[in-house]
Short mmCIF file of C-alpha atoms in Angstrom, two decimals:
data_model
loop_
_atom_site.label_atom_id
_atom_site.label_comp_id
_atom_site.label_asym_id
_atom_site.label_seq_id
_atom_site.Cartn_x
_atom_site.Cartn_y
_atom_site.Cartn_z
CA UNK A 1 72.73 -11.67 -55.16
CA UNK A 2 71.01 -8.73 -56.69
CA UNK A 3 70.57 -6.11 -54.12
CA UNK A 4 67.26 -3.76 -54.06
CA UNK A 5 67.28 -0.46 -53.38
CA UNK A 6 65.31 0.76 -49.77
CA UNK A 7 62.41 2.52 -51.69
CA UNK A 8 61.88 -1.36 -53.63
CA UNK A 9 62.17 -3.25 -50.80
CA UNK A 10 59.26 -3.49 -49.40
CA UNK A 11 57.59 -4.33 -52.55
CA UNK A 12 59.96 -7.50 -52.61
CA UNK A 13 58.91 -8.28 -49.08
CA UNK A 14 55.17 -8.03 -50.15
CA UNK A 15 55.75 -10.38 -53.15
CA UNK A 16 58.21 -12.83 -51.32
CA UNK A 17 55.37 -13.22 -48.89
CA UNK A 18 52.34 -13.99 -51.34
CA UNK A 19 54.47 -16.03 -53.85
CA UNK A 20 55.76 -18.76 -50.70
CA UNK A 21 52.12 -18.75 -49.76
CA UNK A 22 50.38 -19.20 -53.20
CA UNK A 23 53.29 -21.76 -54.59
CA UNK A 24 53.05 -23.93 -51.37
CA UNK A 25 48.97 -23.80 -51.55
CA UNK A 26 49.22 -24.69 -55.34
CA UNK A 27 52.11 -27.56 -54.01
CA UNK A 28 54.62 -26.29 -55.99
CA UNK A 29 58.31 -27.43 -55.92
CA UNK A 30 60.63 -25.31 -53.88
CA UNK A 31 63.47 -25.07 -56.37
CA UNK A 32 60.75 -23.56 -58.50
CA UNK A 33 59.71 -20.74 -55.74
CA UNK A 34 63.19 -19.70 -54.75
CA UNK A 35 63.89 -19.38 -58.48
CA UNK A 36 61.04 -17.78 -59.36
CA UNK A 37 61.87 -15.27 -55.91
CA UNK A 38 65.07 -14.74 -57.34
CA UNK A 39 63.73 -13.68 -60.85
CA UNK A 40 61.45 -11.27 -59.21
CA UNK A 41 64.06 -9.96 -57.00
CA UNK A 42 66.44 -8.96 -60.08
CA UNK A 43 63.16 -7.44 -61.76
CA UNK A 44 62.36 -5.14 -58.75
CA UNK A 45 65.74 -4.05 -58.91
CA UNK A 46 65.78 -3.21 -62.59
CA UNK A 47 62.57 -1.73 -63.09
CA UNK A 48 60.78 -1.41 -59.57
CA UNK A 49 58.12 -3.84 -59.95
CA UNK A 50 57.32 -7.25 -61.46
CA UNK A 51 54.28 -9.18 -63.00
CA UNK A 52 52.70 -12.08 -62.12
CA UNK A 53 52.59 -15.50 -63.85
CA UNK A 54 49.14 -16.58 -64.69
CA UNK A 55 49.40 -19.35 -62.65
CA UNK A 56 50.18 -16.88 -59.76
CA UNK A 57 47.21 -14.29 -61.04
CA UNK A 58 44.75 -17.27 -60.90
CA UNK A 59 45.29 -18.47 -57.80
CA UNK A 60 45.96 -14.81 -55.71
CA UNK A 61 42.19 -13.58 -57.39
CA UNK A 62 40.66 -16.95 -55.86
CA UNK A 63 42.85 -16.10 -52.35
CA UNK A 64 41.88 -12.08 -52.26
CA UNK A 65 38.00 -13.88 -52.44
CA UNK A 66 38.56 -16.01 -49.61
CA UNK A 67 40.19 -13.67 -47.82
CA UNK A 68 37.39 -10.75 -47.79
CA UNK A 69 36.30 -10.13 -44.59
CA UNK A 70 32.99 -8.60 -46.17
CA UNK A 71 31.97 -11.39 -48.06
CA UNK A 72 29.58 -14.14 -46.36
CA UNK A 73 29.83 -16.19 -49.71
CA UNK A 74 33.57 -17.04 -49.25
CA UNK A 75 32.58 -21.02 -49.63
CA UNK A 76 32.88 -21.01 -53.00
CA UNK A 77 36.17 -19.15 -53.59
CA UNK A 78 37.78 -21.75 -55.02
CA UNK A 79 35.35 -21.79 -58.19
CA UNK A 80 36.29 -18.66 -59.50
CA UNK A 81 37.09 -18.07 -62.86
CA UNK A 82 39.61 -15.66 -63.72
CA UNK A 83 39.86 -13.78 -67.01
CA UNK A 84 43.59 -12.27 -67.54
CA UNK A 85 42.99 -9.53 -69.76
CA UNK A 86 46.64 -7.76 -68.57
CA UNK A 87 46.96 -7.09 -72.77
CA UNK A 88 44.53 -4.93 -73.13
CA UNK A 89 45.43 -1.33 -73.94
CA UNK A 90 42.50 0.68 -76.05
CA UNK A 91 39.27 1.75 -74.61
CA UNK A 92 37.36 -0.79 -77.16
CA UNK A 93 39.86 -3.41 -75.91
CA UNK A 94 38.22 -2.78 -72.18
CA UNK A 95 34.91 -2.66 -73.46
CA UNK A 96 34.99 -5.69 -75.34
CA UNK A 97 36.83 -7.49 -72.43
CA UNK A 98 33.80 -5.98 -69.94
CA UNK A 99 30.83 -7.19 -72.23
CA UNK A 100 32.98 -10.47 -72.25
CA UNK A 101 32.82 -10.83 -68.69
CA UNK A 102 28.62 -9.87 -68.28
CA UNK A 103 28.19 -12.51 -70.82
CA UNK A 104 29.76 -15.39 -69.46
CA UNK A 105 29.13 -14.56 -65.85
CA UNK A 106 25.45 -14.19 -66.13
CA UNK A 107 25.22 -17.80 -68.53
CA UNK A 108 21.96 -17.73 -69.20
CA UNK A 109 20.90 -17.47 -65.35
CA UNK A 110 23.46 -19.89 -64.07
CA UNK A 111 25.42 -17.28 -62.71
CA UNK A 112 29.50 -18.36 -62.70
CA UNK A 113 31.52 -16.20 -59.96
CA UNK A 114 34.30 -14.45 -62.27
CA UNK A 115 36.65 -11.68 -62.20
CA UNK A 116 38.69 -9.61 -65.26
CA UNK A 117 41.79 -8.41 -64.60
CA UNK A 118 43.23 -5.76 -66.93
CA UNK A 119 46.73 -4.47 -66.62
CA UNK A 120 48.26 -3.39 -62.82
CA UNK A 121 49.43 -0.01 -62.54
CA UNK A 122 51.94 1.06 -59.65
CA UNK A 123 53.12 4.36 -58.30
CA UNK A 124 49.38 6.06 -59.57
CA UNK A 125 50.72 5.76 -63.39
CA UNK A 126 47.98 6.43 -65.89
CA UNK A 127 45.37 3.65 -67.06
CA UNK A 128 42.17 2.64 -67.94
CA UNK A 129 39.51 3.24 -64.92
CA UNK A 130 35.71 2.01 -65.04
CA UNK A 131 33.40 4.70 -63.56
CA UNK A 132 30.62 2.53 -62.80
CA UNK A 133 30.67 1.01 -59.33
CA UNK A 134 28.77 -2.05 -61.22
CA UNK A 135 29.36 -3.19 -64.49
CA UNK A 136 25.32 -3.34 -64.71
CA UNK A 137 23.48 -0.43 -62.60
CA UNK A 138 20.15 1.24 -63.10
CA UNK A 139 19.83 5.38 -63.85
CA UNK A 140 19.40 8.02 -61.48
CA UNK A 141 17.64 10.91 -62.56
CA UNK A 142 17.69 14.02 -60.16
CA UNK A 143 13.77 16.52 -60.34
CA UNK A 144 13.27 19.45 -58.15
CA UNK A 145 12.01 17.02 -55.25
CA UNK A 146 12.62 13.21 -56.04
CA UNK A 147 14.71 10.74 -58.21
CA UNK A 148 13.45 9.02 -60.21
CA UNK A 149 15.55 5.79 -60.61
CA UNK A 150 18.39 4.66 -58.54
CA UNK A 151 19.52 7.48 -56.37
CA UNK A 152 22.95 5.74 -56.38
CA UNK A 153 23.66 6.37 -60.13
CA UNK A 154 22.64 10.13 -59.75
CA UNK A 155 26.04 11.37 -59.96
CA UNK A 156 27.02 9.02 -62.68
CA UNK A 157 23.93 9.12 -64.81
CA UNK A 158 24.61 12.98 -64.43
CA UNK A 159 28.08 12.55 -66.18
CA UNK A 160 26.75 9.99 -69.01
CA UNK A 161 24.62 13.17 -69.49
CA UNK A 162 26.96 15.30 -69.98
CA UNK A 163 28.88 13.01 -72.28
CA UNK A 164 25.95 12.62 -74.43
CA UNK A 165 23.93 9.53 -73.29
CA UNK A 166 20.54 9.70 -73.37
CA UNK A 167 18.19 7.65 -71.36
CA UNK A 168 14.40 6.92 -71.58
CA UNK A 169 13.57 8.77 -68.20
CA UNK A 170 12.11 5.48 -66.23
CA UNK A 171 12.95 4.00 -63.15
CA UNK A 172 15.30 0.74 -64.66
CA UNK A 173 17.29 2.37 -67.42
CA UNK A 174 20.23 0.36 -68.43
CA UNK A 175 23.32 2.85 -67.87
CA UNK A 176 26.10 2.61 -70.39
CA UNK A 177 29.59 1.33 -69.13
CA UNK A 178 31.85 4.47 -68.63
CA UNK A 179 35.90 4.27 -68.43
CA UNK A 180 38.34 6.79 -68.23
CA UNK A 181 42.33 7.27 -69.21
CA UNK A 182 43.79 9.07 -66.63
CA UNK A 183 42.55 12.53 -66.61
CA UNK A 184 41.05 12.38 -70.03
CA UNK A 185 37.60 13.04 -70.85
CA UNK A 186 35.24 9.60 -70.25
CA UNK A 187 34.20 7.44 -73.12
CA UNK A 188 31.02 5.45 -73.01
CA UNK A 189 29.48 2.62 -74.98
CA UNK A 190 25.61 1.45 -74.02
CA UNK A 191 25.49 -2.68 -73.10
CA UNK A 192 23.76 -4.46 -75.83
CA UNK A 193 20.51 -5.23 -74.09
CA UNK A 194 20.47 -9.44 -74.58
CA UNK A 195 23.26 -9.08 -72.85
CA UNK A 196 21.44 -7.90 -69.40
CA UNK A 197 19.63 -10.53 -68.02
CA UNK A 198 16.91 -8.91 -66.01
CA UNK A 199 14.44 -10.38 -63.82
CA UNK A 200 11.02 -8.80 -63.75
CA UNK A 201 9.39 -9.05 -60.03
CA UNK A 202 6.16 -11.16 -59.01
CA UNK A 203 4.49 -12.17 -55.77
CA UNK A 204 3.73 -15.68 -54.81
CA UNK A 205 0.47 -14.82 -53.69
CA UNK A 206 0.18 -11.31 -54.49
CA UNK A 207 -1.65 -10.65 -57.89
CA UNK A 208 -0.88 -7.36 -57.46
CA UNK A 209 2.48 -7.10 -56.78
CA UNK A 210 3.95 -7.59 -61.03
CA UNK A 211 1.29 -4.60 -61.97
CA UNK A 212 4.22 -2.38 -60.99
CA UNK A 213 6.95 -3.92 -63.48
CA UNK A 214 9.37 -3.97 -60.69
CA UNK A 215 12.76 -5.57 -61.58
CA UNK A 216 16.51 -6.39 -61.36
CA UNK A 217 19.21 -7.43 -62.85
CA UNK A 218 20.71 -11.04 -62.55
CA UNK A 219 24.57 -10.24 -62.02
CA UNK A 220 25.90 -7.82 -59.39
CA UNK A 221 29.67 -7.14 -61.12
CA UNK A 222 31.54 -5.15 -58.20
CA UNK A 223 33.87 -2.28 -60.31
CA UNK A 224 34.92 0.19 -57.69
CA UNK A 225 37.46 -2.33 -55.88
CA UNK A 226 40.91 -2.91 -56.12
CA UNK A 227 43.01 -6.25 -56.12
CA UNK A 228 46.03 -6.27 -54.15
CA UNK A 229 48.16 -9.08 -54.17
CA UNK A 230 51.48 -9.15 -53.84
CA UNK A 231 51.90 -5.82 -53.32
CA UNK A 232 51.26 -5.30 -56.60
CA UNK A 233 47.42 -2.89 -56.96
CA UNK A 234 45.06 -3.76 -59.84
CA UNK A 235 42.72 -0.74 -60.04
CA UNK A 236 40.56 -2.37 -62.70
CA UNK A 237 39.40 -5.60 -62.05
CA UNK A 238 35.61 -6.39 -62.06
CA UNK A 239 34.71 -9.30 -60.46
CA UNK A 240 31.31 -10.91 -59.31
CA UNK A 241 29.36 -13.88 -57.63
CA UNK A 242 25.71 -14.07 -57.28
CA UNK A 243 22.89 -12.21 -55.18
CA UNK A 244 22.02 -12.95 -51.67
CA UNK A 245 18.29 -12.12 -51.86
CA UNK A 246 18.27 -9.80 -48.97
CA UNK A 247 21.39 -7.64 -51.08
CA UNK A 248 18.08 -6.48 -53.46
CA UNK A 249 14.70 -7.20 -51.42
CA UNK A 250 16.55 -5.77 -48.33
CA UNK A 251 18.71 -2.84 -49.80
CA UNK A 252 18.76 -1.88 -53.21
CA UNK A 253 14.72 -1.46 -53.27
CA UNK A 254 13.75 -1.09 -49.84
CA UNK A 255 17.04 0.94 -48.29
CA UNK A 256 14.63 4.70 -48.08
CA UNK A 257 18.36 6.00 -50.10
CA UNK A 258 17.40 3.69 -52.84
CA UNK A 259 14.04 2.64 -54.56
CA UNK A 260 12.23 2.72 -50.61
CA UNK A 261 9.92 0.21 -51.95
CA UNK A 262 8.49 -0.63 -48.35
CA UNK A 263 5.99 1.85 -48.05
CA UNK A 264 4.49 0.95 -51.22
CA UNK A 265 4.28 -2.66 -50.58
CA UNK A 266 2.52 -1.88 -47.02
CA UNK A 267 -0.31 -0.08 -48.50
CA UNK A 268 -1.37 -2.64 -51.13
CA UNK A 269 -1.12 -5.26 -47.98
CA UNK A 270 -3.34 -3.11 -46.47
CA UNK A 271 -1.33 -1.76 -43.58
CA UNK A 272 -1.09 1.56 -41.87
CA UNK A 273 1.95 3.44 -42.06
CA UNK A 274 1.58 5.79 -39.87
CA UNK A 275 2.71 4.16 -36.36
CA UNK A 276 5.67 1.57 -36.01
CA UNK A 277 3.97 -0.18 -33.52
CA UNK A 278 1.86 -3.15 -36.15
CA UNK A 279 5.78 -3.91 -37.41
CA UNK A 280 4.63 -2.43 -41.39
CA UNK A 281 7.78 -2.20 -42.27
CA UNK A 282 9.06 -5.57 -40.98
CA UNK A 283 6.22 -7.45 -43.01
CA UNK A 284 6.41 -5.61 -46.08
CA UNK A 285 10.24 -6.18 -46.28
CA UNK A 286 9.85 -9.78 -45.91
CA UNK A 287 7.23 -10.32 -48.97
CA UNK A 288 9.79 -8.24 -50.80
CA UNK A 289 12.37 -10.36 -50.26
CA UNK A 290 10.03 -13.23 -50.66
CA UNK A 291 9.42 -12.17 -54.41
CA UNK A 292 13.18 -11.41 -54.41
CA UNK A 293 13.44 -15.08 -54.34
CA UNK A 294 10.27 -16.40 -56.08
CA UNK A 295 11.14 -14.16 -59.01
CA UNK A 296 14.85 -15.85 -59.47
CA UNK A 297 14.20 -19.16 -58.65
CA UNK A 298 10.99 -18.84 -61.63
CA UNK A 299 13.39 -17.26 -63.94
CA UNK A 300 16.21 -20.10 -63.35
CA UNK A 301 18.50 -17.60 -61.92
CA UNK A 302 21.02 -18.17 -59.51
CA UNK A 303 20.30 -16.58 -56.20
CA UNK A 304 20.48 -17.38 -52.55
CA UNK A 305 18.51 -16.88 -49.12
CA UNK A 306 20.53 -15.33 -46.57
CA UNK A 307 19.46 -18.22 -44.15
CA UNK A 308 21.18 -20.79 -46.62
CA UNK A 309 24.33 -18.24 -46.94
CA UNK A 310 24.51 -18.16 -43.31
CA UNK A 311 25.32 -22.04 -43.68
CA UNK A 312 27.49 -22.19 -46.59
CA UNK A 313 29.27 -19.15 -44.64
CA UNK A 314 29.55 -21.75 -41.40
CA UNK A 315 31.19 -24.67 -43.67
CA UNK A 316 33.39 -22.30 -44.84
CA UNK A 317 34.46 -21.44 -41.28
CA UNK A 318 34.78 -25.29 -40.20
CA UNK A 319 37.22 -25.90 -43.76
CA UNK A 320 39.29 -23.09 -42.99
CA UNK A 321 40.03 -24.40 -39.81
CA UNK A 322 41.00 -27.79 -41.53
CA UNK A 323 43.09 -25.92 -43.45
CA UNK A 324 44.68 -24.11 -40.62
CA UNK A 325 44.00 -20.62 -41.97
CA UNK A 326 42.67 -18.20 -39.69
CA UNK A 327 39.27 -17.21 -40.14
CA UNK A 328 38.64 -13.10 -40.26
CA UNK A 329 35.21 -11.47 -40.93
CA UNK A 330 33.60 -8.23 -40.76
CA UNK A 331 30.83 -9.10 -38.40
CA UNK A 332 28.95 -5.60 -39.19
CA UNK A 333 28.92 -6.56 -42.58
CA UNK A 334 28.60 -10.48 -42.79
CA UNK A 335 25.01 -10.54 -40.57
CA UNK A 336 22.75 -10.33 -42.97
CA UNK A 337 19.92 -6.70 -42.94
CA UNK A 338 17.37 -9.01 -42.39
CA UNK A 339 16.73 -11.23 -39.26
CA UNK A 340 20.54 -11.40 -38.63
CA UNK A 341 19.82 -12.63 -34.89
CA UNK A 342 18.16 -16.20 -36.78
CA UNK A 343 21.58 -17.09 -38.33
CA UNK A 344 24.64 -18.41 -36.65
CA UNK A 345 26.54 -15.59 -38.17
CA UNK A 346 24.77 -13.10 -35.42
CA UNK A 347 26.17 -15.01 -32.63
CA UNK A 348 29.81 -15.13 -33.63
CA UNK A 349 33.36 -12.77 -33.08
CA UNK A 350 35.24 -12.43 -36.09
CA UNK A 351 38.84 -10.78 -36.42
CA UNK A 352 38.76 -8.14 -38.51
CA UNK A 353 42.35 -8.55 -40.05
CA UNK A 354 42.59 -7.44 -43.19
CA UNK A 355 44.99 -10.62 -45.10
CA UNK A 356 46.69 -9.98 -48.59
CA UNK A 357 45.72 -10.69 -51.01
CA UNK A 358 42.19 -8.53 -50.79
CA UNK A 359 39.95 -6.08 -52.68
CA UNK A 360 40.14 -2.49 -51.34
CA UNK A 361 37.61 0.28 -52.76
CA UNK A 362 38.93 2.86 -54.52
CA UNK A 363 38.47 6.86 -54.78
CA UNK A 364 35.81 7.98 -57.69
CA UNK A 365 37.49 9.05 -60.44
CA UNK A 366 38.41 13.27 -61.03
CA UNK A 367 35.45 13.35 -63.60
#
């Protein structure tokens, strides 16, 4: 028997535990596990770490899914694809793999949950980092008083800048996708516009309401997370599913931080803003949401109410327990930021365990 050093070992206990639980969910043969343990084991011991088998990588990326505590759409975690792009090594490498994963995520509208995962990196060793915290995000730009834009990508559009991106000036410029080696200087390269399916914003009974060219964009790609699974961490590895209606008609446009699109809608409904009491903001942010979802479902683009989530979140709950895996939720995060006390959701406990494998955010990077 190989013997691993104390500083290795725990490493080797991480893996030992995520390979005996992804071989016996994928009903793999014993012999084949405590071979494949013992092949790991000699690798830790020569090099301090080990890779995963694709096999392994597929299955783990589908597990850190169902395990998120965050994440009320954990009923589909089996569907998702996985892209193993481990190879890669140049910065056109990752940007070709990254415009590979927008276009067959967004397909056409029918949105397919997928994640790329480039190359793990232990013990903080140099690599590739993406500096957007989506693959797809709208500019932020900063005047004396106001943004105008997405106050979120003020910092980065700030830095895209500086690197010599320039943007149109309007409130849903495409940013460019940024990585960064180590603590080299970023490198940019704009997304090729058919490749950013957006979906421009109308009313189902409010004329009005598309006069403002309000829109979004179809695929939310989460980039500032990292995949841990076997105690291995991969920093870069994109991954999305689709929109919960409430994550844009609730947030990203009416959060005040954001686009604070409420106030705006309660005037052209004709409603003082002035006093809380006649609920302005309550109404307003349900017709937003409303054309949230009118505006998908008419441009054949997956999206779901967070009523329907709610249920798909509850039969995930009930085949868990078939399973006999322990269910573990965020509650703070899994009600949904509009009418949470109308879902099921509202009236649960969850434990907030955090299982491996799982996605963990990540610190910005230095520039």
């Amino acid at each position: 028997m190989t013997l691993i050093p104390n500083e290795t070992a725990s490493l080797y206990r991480q893996a030992e535990l995520f390979i005996r639980t992804c071989h016996s969910e994928l009903q793999l043969a014993d012999e084949y596990t405590e071979h494949r343990l013992a092949d790991i084991r000699t690798r830790i011991a020569e090099t301090g770490t080990y890779e995963h088998t694709s096999e392994e990588l597929i299955h783990g990326a589908k597990m850190a899914w169902r395990n998120s505590n965050r994440c009320i759409g954990r009923l589909f975690w089996n569907t998702l694809h996985v892209i193993d792009q481990r190879h890669a090594a140049t910065a056109d490498e990752y940007f070709d793999a990254l415009l590979e994963h927008i276009r067959y995520a967004t397909n056409s509208g029918q949105i397919r949950p997928t994640i790329t995962v480039f190359k793990s990196h232990q013990d903080h060793e140099d690599g590739w980092q993406i500096c957007n915290d989506q693959l797809i995000r709208y500019a932020g730009y900063k005047t004396a008083d106001s943004v105008i834009g997405d106050p979120i990508s003020v910092e980065l559009t700030a830095q895209c800048q500086r690197l010599g991106w320039r943007g149109q000036g309007g409130a849903f410029d495409l940013l460019p996708l940024v990585i960064q080696w180590g603590q080299d200087e970023p490198v940019w390269r704009n997304i090729p516009e058919p490749d950013v399916l957006e979906v421009p914003l109308t009313h189902p009974e409010y004329a009005w309401f598309s006069a403002f060219n309000w829109k979004w964009y179809a695929v939310p790609i989460v980039s500032n997370m990292r995949l841990e699974m076997g105690g291995l961490w991969y920093d870069t590895a994109p991954f999305n599913g689709w929109y919960m209606g409430t994550e844009i008609g609730a947030r990203n446009l009416a959060d005040e931080e954001r686009y604070n699109l409420l106030p705006v809608v309660a005037e052209y409904m004709g409603f003082s803003t002035h006093s809380n009491i006649n609920l302005w903001k309550d109404r307003a942010l349900v017709e937003l949401n409303a054309a949230v979802l009118h505006s998908y479902r008419q441009a054949g683009v997956s999206i779901v109410d967070h009523h329907t989530a709610a249920r798909q979140f509850k039969q995930f709950e009930q085949r868990e327990q078939t399973e006999g895996r322990t269910i573990t939720g965020d509650w703070t995060w899994l009600i949904p930021p509009m009418s949470p006390a109308a879902t099921s959701i509202f009236h649960q406990s969850y434990d907030n365990t955090w299982n491996s494998p799982n996605f963990f955010y990540k610190s910005k990077p230095s520039k």
